[in-house]
mmCIF file of C-alpha atoms in Angstrom:
data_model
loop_
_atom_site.group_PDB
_atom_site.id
_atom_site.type_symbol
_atom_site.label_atom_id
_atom_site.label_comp_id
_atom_site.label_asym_id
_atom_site.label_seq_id
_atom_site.Cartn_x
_atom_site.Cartn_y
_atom_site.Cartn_z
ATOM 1 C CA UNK A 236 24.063 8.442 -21.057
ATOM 2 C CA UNK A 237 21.543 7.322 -18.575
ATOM 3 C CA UNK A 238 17.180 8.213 -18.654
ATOM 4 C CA UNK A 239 15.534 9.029 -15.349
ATOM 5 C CA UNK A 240 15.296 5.124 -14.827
ATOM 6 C CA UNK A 241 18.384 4.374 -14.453
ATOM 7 C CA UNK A 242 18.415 2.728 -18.696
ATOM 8 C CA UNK A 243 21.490 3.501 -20.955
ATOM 9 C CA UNK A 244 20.781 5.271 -23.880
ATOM 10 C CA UNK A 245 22.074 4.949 -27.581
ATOM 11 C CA UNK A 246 22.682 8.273 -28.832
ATOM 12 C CA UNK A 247 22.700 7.817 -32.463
ATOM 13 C CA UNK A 248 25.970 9.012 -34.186
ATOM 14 C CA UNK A 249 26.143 12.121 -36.787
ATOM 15 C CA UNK A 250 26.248 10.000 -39.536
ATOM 16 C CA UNK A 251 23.674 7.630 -38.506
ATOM 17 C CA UNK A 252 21.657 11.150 -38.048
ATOM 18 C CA UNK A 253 22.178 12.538 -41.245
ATOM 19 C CA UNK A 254 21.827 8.423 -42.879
ATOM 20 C CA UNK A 255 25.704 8.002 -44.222
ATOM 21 C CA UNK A 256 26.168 4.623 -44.822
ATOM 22 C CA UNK A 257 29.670 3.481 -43.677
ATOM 23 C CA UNK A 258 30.237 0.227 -46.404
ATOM 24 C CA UNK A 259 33.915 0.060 -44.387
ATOM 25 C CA UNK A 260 32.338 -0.807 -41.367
ATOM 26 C CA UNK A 261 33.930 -4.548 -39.765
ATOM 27 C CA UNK A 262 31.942 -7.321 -39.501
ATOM 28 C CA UNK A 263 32.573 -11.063 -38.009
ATOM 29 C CA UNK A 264 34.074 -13.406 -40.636
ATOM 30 C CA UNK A 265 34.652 -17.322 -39.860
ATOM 31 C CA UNK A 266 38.380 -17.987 -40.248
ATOM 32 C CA UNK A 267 37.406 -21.149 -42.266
ATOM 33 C CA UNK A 268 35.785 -19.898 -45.266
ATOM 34 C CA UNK A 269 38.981 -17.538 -45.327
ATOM 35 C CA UNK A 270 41.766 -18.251 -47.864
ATOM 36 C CA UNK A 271 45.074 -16.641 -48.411
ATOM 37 C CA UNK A 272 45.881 -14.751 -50.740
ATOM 38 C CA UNK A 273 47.264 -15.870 -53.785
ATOM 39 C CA UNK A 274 51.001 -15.825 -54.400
ATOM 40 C CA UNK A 275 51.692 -13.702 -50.669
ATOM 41 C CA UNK A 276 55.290 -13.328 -50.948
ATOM 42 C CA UNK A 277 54.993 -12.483 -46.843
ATOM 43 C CA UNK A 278 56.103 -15.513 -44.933
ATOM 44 C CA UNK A 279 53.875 -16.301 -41.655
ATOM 45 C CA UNK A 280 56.732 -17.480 -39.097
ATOM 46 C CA UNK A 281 55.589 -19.180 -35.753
ATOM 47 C CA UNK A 282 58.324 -17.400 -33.777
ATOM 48 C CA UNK A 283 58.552 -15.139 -30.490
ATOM 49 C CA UNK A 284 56.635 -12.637 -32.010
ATOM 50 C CA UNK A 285 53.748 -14.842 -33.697
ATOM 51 C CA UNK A 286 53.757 -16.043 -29.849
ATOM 52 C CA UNK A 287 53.683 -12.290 -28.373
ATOM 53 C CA UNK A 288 50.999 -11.437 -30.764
ATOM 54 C CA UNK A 289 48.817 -14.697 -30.065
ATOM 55 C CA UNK A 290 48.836 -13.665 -26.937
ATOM 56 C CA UNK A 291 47.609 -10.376 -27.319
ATOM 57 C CA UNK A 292 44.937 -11.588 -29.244
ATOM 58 C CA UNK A 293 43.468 -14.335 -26.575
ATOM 59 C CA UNK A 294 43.593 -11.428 -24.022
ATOM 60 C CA UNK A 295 42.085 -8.231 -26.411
ATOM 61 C CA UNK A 296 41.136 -10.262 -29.050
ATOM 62 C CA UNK A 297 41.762 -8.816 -32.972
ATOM 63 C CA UNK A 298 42.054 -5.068 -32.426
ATOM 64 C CA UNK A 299 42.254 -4.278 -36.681
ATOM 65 C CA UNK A 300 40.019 -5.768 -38.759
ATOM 66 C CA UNK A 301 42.109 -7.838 -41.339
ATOM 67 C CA UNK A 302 41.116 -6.905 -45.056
ATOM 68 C CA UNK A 303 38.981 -9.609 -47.473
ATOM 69 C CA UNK A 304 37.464 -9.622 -50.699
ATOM 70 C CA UNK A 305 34.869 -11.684 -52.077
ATOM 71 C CA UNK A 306 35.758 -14.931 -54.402
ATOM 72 C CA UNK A 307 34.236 -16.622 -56.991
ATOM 73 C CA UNK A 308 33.188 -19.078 -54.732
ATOM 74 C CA UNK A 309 31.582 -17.321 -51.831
ATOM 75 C CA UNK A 310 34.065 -17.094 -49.918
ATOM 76 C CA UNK A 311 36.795 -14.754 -49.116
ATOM 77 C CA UNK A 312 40.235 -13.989 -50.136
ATOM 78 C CA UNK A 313 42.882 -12.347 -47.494
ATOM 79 C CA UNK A 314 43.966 -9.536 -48.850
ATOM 80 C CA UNK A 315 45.922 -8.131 -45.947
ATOM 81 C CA UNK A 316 45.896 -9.655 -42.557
ATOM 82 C CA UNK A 317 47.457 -12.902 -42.841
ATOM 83 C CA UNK A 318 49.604 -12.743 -39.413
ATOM 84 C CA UNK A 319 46.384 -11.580 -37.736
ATOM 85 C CA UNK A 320 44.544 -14.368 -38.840
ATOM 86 C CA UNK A 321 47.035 -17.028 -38.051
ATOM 87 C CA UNK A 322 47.483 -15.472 -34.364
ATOM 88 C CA UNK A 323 43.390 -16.039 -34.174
ATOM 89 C CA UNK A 324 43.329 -19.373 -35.216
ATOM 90 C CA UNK A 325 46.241 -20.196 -32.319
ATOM 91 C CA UNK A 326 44.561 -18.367 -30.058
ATOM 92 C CA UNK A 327 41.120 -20.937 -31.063
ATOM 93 C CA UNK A 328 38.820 -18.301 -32.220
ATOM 94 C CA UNK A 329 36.456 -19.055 -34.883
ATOM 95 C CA UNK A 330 36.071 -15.709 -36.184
ATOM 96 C CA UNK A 331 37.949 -12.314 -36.784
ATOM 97 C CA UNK A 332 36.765 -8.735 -37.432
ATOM 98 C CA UNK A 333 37.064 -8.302 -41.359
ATOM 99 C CA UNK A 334 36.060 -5.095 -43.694
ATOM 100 C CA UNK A 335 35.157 -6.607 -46.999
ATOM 101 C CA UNK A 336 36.280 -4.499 -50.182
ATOM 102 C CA UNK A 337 35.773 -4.711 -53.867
ATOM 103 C CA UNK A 338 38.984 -5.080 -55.200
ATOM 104 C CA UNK A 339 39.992 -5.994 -58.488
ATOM 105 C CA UNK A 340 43.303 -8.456 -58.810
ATOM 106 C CA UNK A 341 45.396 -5.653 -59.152
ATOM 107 C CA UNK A 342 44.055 -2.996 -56.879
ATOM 108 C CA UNK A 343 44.201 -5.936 -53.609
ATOM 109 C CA UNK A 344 48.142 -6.905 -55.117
ATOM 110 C CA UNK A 345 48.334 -3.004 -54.268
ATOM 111 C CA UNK A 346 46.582 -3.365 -51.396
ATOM 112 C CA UNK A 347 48.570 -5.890 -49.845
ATOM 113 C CA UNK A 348 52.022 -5.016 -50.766
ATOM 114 C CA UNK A 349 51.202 -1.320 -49.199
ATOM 115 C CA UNK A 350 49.979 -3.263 -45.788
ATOM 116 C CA UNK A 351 52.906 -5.419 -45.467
ATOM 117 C CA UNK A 352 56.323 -3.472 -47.099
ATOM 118 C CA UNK A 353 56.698 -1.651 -43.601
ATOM 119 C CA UNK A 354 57.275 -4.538 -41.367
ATOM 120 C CA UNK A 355 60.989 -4.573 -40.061
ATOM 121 C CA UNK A 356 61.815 -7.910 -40.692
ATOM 122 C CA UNK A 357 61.213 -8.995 -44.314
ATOM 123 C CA UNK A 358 63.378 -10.715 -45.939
ATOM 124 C CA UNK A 359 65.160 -8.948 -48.765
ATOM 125 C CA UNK A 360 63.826 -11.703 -51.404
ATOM 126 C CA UNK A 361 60.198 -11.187 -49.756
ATOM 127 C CA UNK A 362 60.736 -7.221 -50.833
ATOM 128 C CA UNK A 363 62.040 -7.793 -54.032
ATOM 129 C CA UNK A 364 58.858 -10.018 -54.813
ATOM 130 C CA UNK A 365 56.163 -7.764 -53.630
ATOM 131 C CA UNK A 366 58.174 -4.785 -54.872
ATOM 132 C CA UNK A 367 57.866 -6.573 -58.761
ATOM 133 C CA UNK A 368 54.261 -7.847 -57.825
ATOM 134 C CA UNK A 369 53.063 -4.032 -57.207
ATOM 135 C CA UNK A 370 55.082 -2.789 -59.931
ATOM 136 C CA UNK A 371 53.021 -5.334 -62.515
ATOM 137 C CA UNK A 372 49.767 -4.733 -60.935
ATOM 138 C CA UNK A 373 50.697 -0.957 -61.766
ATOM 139 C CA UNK A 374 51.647 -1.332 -65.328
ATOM 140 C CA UNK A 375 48.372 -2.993 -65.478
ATOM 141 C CA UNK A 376 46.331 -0.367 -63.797
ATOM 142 C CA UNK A 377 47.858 2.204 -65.982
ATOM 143 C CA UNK A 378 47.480 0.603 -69.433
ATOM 144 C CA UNK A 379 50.124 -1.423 -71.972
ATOM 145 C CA UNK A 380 53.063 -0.134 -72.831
ATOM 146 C CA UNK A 381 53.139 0.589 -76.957
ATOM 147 C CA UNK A 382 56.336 0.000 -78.805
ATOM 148 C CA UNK A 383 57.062 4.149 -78.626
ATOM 149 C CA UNK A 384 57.192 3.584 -74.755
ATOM 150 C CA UNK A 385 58.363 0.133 -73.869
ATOM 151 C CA UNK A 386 58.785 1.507 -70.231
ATOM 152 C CA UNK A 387 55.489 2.298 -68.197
ATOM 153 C CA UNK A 388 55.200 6.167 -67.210
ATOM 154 C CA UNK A 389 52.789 7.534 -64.889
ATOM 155 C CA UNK A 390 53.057 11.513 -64.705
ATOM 156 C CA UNK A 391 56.452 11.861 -64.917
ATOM 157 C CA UNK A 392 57.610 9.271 -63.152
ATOM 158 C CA UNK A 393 58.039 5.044 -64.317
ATOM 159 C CA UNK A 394 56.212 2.602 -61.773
ATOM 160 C CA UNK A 395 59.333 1.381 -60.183
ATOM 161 C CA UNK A 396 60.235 4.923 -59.359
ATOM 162 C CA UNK A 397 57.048 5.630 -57.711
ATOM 163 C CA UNK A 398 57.402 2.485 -56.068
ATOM 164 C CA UNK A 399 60.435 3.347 -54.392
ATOM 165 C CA UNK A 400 59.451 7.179 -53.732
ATOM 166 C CA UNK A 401 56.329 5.575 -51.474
ATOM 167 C CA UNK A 402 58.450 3.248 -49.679
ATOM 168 C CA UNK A 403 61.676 5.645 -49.281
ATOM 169 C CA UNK A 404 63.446 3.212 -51.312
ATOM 170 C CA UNK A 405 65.997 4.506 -54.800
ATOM 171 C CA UNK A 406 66.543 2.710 -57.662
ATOM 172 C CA UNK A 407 70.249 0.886 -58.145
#
């Protein structure tokens, strides 16, 4: 919207009006004091695709923010966005839009197995081992299993069954 003289103005947003803090919000991150994330089971290929999607990024740059989380050091841990990142770095930026969570070992094994488990063209082995990683970081999240119930249960259902309900997969 333009004043009288010809000056844009900001109109301030509803939330911004009624003082919501958005703690999602992206911010700049520089690639280098980025790390991966521990034990991906997601291979990074430089093939056509890496190619098509390095492209995109030196022409639009990083349209999603990649998820990080904080490390003992000051630095940041990938949680999902590892493809994104590598694209940037090939491309020769320095920097890539990030949203910086809290997230506890467990909840970003979660968190990155739930970002990645839709791509087309994993690798069966890939699946399996993210499958099994979110599947322990559940039986964590839930509690120990006692000697009655030597088999984790959340609701009615174990963790591997509501692992393969989410991701339209059945147990063999």
């Amino acid at each position: 919207m333009k004043n009288r003289s010809g000056e844009k103005i900001k109109l301030a947003s509803i939330d911004e009006l009624l003082g919501v803090v958005n703690e999602e919000s992206a911010m700049e991150i520089e690639i280098s004091k980025i790390h991966p994330f521990k034990n991906h089971p997601f291979k990074v290929l430089d093939d056509e695709k890496m190619q098509d999607l390095v492209e995109s990024v030196r022409i639009n740059g990083v349209l999603t923010p990649v998820l990080l989380r904080m490390d003992d050091n000051e630095e940041y841990e990938m949680v999902s966005g590892h493809r994104r990142m590598h694209a940037a770095q090939l491309a020769g930026l320095t920097t890539i839009p990030a949203i910086v969570r809290e997230l506890s070992d467990d909840d970003a094994v979660i968190a990155m197995v739930d970002a990645n488990i839709q791509r087309e063209e994993l690798l069966p082995s890939e699946k399996a081992f993210a499958y099994k990683m979110k599947m322990d970081a559940m039986r964590r999240t839930a509690g120990r299993p006692t000697k009655e119930n030597p088999r984790q249960n959340v609701g009615n259902y174990e963790t591997a069954d509501l692992i393969g309900k989410d991701n339209g997969e059945k147990r063999i």
